[in-house]
Every structure is written in structure tokens, then in C-alpha cells.
mmCIF file of C-alpha atoms and ligand atoms in Angstrom:
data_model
loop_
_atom_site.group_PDB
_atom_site.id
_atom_site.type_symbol
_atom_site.label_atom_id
_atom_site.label_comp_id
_atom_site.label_asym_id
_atom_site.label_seq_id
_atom_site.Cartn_x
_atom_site.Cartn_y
_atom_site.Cartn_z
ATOM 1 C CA UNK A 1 12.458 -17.273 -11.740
ATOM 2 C CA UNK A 2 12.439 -14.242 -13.775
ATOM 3 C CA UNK A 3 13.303 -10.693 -11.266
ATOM 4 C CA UNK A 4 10.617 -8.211 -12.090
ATOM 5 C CA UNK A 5 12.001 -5.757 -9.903
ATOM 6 C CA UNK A 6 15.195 -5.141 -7.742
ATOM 7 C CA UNK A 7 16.210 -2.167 -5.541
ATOM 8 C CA UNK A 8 18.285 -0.258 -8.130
ATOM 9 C CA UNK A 9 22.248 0.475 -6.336
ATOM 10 C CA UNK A 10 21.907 4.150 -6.411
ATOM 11 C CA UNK A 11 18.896 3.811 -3.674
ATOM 12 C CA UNK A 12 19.704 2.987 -0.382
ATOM 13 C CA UNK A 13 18.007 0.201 1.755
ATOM 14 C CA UNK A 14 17.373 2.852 4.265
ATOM 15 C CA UNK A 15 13.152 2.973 5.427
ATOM 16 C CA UNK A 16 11.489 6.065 4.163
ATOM 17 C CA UNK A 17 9.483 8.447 6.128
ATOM 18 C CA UNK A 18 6.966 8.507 3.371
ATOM 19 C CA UNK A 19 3.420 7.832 4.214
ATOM 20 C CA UNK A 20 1.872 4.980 3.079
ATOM 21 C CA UNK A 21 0.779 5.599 -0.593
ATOM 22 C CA UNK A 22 2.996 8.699 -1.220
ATOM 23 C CA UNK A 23 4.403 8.595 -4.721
ATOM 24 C CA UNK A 24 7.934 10.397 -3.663
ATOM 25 C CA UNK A 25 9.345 6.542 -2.927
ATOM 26 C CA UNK A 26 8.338 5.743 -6.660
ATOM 27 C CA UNK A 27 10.390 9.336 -7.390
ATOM 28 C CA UNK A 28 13.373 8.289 -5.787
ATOM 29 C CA UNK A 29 13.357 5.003 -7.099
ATOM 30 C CA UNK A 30 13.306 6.388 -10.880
ATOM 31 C CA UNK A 31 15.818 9.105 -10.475
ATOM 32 C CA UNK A 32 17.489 6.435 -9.080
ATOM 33 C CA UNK A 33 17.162 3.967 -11.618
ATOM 34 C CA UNK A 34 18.018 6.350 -14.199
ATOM 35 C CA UNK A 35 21.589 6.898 -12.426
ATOM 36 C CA UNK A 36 22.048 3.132 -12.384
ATOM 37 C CA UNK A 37 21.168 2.760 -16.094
ATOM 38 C CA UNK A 38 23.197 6.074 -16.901
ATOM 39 C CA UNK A 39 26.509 4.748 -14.362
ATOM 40 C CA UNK A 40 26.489 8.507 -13.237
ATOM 41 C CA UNK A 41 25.673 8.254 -9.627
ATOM 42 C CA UNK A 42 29.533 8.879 -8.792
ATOM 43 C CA UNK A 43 29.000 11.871 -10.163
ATOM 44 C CA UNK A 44 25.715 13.291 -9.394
ATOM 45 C CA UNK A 45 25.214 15.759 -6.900
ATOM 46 C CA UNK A 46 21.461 16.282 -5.929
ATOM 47 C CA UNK A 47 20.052 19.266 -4.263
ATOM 48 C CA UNK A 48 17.337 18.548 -1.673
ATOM 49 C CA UNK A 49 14.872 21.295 -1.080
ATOM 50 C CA UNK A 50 12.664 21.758 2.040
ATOM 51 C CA UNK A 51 9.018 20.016 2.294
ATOM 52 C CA UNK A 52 8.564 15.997 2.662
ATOM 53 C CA UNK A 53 11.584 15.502 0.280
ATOM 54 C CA UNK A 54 13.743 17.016 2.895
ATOM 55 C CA UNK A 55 15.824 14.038 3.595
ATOM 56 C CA UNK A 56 16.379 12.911 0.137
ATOM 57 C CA UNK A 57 19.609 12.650 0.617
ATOM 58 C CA UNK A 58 19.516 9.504 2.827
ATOM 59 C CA UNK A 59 17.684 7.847 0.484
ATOM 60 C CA UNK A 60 19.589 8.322 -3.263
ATOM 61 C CA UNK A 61 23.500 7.055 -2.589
ATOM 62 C CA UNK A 62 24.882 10.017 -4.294
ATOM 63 C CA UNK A 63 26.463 13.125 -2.665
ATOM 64 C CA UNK A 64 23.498 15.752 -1.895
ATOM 65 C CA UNK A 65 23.104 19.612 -0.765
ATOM 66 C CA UNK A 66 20.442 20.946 1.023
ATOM 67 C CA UNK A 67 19.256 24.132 -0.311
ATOM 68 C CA UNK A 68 16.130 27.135 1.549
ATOM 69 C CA UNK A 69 13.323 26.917 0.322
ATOM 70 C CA UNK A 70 12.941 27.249 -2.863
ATOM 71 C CA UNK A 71 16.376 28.121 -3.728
ATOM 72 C CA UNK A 72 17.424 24.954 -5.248
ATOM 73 C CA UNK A 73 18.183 25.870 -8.670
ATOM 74 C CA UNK A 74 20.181 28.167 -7.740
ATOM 75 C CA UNK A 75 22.271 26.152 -5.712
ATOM 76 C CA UNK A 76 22.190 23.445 -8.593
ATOM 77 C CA UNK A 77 23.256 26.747 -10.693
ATOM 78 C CA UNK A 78 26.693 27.020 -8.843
ATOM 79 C CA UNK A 79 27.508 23.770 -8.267
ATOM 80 C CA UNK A 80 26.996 23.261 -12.111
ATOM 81 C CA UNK A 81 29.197 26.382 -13.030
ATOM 82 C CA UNK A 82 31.981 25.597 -10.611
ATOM 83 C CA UNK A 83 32.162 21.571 -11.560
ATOM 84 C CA UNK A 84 30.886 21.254 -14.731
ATOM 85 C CA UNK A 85 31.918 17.606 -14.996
ATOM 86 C CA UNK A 86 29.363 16.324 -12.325
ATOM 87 C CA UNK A 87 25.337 15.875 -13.396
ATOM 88 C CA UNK A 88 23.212 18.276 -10.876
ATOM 89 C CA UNK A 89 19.914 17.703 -10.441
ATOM 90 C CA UNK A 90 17.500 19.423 -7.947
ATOM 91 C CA UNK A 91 14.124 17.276 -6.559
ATOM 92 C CA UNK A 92 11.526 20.264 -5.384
ATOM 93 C CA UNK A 93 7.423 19.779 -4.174
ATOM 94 C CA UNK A 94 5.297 22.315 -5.942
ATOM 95 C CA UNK A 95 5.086 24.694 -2.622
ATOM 96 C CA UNK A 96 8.963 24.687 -3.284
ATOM 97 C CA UNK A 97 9.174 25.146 -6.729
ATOM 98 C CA UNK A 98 6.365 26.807 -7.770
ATOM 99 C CA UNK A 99 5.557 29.370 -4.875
ATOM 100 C CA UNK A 100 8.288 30.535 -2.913
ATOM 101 C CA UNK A 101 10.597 29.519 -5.544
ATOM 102 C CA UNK A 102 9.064 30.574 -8.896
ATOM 103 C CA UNK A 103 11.521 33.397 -9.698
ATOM 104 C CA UNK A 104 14.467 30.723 -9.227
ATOM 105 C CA UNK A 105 13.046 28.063 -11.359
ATOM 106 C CA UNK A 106 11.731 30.889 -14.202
ATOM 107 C CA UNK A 107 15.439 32.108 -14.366
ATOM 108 C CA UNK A 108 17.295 28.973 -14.313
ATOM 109 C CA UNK A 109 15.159 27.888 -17.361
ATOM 110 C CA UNK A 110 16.033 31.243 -19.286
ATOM 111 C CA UNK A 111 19.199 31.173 -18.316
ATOM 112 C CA UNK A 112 19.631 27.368 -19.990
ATOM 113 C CA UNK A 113 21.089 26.540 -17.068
ATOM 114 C CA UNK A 114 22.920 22.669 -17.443
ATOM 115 C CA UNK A 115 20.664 21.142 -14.804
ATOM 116 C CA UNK A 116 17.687 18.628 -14.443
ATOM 117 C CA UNK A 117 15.051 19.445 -11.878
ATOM 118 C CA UNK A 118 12.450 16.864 -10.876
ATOM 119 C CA UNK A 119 9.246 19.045 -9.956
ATOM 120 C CA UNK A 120 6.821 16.360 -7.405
ATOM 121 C CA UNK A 121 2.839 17.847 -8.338
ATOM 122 C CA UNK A 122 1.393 16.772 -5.251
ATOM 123 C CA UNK A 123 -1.557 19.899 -5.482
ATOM 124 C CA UNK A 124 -0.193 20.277 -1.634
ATOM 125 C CA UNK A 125 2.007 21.514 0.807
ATOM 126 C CA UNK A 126 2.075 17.988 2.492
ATOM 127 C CA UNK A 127 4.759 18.665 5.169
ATOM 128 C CA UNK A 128 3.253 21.473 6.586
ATOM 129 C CA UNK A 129 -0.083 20.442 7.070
ATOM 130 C CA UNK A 130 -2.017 19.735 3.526
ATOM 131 C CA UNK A 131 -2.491 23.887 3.010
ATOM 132 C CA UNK A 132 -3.181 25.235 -0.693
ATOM 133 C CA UNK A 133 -0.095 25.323 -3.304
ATOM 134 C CA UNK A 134 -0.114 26.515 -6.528
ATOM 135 C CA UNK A 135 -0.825 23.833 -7.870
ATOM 136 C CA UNK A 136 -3.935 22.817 -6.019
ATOM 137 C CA UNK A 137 -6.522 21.985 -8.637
ATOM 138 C CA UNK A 138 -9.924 24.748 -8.383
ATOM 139 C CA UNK A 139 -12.293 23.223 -5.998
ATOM 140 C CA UNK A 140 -9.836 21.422 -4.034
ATOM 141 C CA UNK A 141 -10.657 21.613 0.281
ATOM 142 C CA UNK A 142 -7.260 22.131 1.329
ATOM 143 C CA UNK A 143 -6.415 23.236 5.149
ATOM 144 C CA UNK A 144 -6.229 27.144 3.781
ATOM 145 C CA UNK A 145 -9.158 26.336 1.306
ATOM 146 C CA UNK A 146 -11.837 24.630 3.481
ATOM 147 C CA UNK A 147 -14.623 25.681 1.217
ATOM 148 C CA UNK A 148 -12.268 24.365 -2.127
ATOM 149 C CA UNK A 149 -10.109 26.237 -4.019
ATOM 150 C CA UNK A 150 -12.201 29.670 -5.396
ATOM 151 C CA UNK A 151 -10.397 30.650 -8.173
ATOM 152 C CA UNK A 152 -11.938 34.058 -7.469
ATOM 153 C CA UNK A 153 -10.770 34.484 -4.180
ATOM 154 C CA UNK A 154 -6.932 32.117 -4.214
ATOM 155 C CA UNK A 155 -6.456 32.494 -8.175
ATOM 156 C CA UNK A 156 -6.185 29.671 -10.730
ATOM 157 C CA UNK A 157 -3.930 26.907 -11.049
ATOM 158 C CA UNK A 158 -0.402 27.426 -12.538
ATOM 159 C CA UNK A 159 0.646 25.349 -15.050
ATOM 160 C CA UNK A 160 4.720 25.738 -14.472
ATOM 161 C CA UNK A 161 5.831 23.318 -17.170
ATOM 162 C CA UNK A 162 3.750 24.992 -19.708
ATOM 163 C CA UNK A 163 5.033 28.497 -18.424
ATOM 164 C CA UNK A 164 8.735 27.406 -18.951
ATOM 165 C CA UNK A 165 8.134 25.957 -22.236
ATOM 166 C CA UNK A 166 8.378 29.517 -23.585
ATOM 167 C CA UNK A 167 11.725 29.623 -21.868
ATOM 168 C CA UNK A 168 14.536 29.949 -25.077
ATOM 169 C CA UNK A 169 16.907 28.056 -22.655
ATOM 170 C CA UNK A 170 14.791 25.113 -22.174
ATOM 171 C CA UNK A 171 16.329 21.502 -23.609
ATOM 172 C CA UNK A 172 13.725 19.381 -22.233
ATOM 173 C CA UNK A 173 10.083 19.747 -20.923
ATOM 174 C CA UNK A 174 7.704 16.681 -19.527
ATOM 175 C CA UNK A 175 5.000 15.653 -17.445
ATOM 176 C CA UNK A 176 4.845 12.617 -16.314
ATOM 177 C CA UNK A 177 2.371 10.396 -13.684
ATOM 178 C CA UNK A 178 3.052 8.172 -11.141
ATOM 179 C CA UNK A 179 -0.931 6.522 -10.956
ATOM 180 C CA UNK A 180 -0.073 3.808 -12.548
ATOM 181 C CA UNK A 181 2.623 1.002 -13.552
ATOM 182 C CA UNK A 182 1.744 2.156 -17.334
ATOM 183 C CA UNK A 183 2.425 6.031 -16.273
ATOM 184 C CA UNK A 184 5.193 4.841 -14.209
ATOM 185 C CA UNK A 185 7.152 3.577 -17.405
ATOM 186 C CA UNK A 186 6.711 6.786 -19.175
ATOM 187 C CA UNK A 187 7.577 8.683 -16.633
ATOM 188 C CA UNK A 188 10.562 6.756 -16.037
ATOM 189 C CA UNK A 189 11.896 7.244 -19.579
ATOM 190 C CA UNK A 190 11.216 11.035 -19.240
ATOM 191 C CA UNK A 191 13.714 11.066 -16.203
ATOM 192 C CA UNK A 192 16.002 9.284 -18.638
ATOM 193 C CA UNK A 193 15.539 11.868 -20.932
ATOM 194 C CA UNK A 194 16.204 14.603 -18.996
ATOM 195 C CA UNK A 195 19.139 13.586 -17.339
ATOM 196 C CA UNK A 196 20.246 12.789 -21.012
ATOM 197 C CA UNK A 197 20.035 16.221 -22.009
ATOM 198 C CA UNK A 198 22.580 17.065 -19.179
ATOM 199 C CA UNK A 199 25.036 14.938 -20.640
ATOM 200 C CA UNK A 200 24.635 16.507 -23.686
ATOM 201 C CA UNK A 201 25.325 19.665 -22.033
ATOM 202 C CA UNK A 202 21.973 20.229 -23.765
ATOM 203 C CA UNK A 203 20.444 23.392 -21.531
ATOM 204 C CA UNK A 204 17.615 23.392 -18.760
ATOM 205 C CA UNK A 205 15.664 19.855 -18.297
ATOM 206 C CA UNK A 206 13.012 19.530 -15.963
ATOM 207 C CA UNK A 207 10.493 16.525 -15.526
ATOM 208 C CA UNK A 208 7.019 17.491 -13.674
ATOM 209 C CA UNK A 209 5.874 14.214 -11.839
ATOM 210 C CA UNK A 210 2.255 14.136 -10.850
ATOM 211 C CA UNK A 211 2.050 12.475 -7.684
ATOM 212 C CA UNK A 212 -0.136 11.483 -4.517
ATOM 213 C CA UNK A 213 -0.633 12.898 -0.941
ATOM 214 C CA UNK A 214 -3.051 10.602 0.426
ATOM 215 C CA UNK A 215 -2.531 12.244 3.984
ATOM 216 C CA UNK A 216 -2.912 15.718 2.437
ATOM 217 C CA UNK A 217 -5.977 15.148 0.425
ATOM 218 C CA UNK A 218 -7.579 12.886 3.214
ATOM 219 C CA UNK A 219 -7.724 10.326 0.655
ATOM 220 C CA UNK A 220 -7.205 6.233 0.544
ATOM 221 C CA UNK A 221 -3.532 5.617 -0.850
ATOM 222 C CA UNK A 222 -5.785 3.277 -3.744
ATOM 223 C CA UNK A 223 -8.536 6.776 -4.124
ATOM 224 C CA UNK A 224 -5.628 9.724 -4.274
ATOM 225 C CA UNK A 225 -3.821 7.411 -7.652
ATOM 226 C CA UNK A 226 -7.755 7.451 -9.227
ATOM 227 C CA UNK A 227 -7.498 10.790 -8.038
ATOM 228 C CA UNK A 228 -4.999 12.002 -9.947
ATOM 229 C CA UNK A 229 -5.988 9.822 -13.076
ATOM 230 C CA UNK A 230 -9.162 11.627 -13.073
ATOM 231 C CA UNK A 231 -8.915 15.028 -11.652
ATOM 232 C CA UNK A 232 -5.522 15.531 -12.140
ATOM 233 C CA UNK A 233 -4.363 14.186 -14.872
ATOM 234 C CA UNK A 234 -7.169 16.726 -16.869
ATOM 235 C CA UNK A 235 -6.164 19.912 -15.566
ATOM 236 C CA UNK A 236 -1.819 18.709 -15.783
ATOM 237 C CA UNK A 237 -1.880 16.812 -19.235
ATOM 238 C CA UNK A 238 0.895 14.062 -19.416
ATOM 239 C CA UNK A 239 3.236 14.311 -22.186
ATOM 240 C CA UNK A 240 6.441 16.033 -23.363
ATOM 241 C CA UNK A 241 6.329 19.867 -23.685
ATOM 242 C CA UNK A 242 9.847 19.755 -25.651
ATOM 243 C CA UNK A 243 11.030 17.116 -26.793
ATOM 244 C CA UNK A 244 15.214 15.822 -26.292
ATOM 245 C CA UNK A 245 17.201 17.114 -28.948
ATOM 246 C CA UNK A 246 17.606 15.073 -31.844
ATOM 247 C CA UNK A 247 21.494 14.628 -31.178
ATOM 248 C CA UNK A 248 24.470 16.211 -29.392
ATOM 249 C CA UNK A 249 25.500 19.631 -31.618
ATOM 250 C CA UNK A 250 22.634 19.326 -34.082
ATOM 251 C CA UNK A 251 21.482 23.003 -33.067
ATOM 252 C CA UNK A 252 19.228 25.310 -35.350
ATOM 253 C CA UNK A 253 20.773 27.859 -33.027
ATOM 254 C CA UNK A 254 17.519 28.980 -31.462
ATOM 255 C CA UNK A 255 17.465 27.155 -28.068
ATOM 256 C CA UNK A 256 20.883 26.578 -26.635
ATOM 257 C CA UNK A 257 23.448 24.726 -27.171
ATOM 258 C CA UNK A 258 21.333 21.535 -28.197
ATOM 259 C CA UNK A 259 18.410 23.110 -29.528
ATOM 260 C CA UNK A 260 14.916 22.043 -29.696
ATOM 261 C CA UNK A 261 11.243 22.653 -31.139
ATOM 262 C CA UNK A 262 8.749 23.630 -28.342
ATOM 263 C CA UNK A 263 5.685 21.263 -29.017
HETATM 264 C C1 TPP B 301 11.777 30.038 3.881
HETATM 265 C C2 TPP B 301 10.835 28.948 4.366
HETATM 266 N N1 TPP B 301 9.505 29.186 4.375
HETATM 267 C C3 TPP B 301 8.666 28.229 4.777
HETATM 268 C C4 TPP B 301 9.141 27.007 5.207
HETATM 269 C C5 TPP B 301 8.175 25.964 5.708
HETATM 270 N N2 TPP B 301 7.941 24.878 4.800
HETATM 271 C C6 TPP B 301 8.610 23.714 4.904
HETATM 272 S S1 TPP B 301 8.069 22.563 3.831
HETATM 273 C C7 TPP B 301 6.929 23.634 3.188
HETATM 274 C C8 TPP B 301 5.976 23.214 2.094
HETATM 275 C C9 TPP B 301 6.538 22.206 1.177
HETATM 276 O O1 TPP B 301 5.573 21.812 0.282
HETATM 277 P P1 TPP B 301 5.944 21.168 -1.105
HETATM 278 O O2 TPP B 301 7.119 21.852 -1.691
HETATM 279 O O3 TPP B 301 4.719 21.149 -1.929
HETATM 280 O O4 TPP B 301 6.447 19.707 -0.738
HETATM 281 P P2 TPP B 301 5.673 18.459 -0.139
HETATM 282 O O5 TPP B 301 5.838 18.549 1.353
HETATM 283 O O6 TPP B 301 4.243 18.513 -0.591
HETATM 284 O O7 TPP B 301 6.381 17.282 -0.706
HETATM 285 C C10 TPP B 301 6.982 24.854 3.828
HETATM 286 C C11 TPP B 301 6.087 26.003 3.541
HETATM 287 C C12 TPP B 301 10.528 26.800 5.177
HETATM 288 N N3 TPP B 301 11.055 25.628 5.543
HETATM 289 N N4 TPP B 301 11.352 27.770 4.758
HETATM 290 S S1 SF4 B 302 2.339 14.324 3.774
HETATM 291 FE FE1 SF4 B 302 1.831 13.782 1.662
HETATM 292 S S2 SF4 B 302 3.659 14.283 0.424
HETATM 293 FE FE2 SF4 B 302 4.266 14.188 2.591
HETATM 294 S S3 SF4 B 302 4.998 12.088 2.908
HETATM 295 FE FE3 SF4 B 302 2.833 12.141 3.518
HETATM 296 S S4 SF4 B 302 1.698 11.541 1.677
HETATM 297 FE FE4 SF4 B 302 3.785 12.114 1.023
#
């Protein structure tokens, strides 16, 4: 019998308190994956930031901090700087990442800091009741926008990856989607990737994952993952913003220690 899939180590057997058809399980099981395939899950500290993701940390077997909202990278900052032999990586929702904590994200980039962030694009604040992020695509009914998103009235869209592609202290930029098995494996080997450019201590990595919230969008778990291939997916184009660095000290001296071209 050929095994098509096993529960990687680094994710413990623990139940989730994921809804049915939310794509943060299919998170956690890549990040964890990734620290399998890397052996670095001895090492790892994650930082857990408020919104569904909250409790993380009972679900990826390596140790875990709990940052306010929206503070994570800055926590990930100082853990980084005091042990600079452990891989940090923050997991944030876009009402973390990209609202309250914009400025923290924006910085950490510039600064180059050595950490990986996985950013969850659910369009949504799912944990507190489905209200408008960021993120939430123009026209979207959310519980603050019951008439859809007016980009008149609530403003546009941000596009965060693209904004910290600009960043000089970025190492690695991608989005990634989580609609299908296809999207899965790409996304998967961006996670890789980014993680990768911690070890080799290349600057700031961050992987955008574009994910579902069947509660929040009042959607069918099968009709949010065709959502997001077909409304999403358009507005958040999958792909990598900046690609890894070649190779480990290969620098043209213009971004970091690793350097890199921004696509
Ligand atoms: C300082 C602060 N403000 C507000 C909240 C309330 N709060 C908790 S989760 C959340 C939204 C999280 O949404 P998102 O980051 O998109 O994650 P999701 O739940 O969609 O995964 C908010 C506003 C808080 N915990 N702390
Ligand atoms: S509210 Fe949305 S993001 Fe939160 S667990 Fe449920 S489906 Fe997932």
C-alpha cells in the first residue's frame, strides 16, 4: 500500500477548533511539514498572534509565544536578536497583520529582520464575527459591510505582499493558495522556501496564504475554495514576489545579507 499522506511529527494529534472547511488546519500542517523536512522543529520558536490562530501553539509541537495583537513581529524580532541560533517564525490573520499590525510587519521587513511570517488571507476577521479586514475583496457583504465592501466609503483592498516587496530588507516574498491540492503543493514549497531563507540568515521572509472562512463568508466549505479560485485568486495573484536567493553569501549587496531581485 503506498502512504499518500501521514500526520507530519511536528503536528500534534490534538483536534482543532477549526471550522469545518477552514484552510488554517492545511496551514499548520505545511509549516509543519516544512519543520519535519527541514529537522528544525527543536529549534523553532513560533509566535501565535490573536484571531482564530490563537491556539496555534497546541497544535505545531514546537515551543510557541503568544504575542497582542498584531505585535508579532516584533516579538519574533527579539526572540531572533537575543537567540539567533533558533528559526522564528510568526503565523498572523490579515486583521492581525495587516490592520492593527501594519506598522510592525512594514518595519520588520525594512529592517531585514531574520524571521519568516506566515500571513493567513482569509478577506475576514473570522474570530470576531466575519467583520471587514483589509483585505476584504470590494463588494464583499461582511458584518461591518452589509451592503459589500464600497471602496468609496471603507477604501480599497491592500495588497501587503506587494507593499513589502519594495522593502530593501526583504529575502523572500510569495503568495500562495490553499483551494486546491495543486495550490497546496506550491504553496507548500513556498513555506520551504521561506523558512530556507532563515537558515541562510538571508533577511525578512514572509509567505501570504490565501485561505477560506466558510463561516465568515456564509459560504459552503466546497463554495468558499471556488471562492477564492475565482474571486480571490484575481484580485491576490499567486506567485513569488522575490524570489530565494540564489545561494548563501552570493549578495550584489543591495538587499541584505543574501540579496535578491524584486520580480
Ligand atoms: C488589541 C486587540 N484589539 C482587538 C482584539 C480583538 N480581536 C481578536 S481576534 C481579532 C480579529 C482577528 O482577525 P484575523 O487576524 O483576520 O484572524 P482570523 O480570525 O480571521 O483568522 C480581533 C479584532 C484583540 N484581541 N486585541
Ligand atoms: S471563523 Fe473562519 S477563520 Fe475562524 S476557524 Fe472558522 S472558518 Fe476558520
Amino acid at each position: 500500500m503506498r502512504v499518500i499522506y501521514h500526520r507530519p511529527r511536528a503536528l500534534s494529534d490534538a483536534h482543532t477548533h477549526y471550522c469545518p472547511g477552514c484552510t488554517h488546519g492545511i496551514a499548520h500542517r505545511l509549516v509543519a511539514e516544512v519543520m519535519d523536512e527541514l529537522g528544525i522543529v527543536d529549534r523553532t520558536i513560533g509566535v501565535a498572534s490573536v484571531g482564530c490562530s490563537v491556539f496555534a501553539y497546541n497544535y505545531l509541537r514546537c515551543d510557541f509565544q503568544q504575542a497582542a495583537h498584531g505585535r508579532a513581529p516584533a516579538v519574533a524580532t527579539g526572540i531572533k536578536r537575543v537567540l539567533p541560533d533558533r528559526v522564528v517564525f510568526t503565523y498572523q490573520g490579515d486583521g492581525d497583520l495587516a490592520s492593527i499590525g501594519t506598522a510592525e510587519i512594514i518595519h520588520a521587513a525594512a529592517r531585514g529582520e531574520r524571521i519568516t511570517v506566515i500571513f493567513i488571507n482569509n478577506g475576514i476577521y473570522g474570530m470576531t464575527g466575519g467583520q471587514m479586514a483589509p483585505t476584504s475583496l470590494a463588494g464583499q457583504v461582511t458584518t461591518t459591510s452589509p451592503r459589500g465592501r464600497d471602496p468609496q466609503l471603507q477604501g480599497n483592498p491592500i495588497r501587503i505582499t506587494e507593499m513589502l516587496a519594495q522593502q530593501p530588507g526583504v529575502a523572500y516574498l510569495a503568495r500562495g493558495s490553499l483551494h486546491s491540492s495543486r495550490e497546496i503543493g506550491r504553496a507548500r514549497r513556498m513555506v520551504q522556501r521561506a523558512f530556507e531563507a532563515q537558515l541562510n540568515d538571508a533577511g525578512f521572509a514572509m509567505v501570504e496564504l490565501l485561505s477560506s472562512c466558510p463561516v465568515g463568508w456564509n459560504m459552503t466549505p466546497r463554495q468558499a475554495l471556488e471562492h477564492i479560485e475565482q474571486a480571490v485568486v484575481p484580485v491576490y495573484p499567486v506567485g513569488e514576489l522575490v524570489p530565494a536567493p540564489p545561494s548563501r553569501g552570493a549578495s550584489d549587496g543591495r538587499h541584505g545579507k543574501g540579496g535578491s531581485d524584486h520580480a
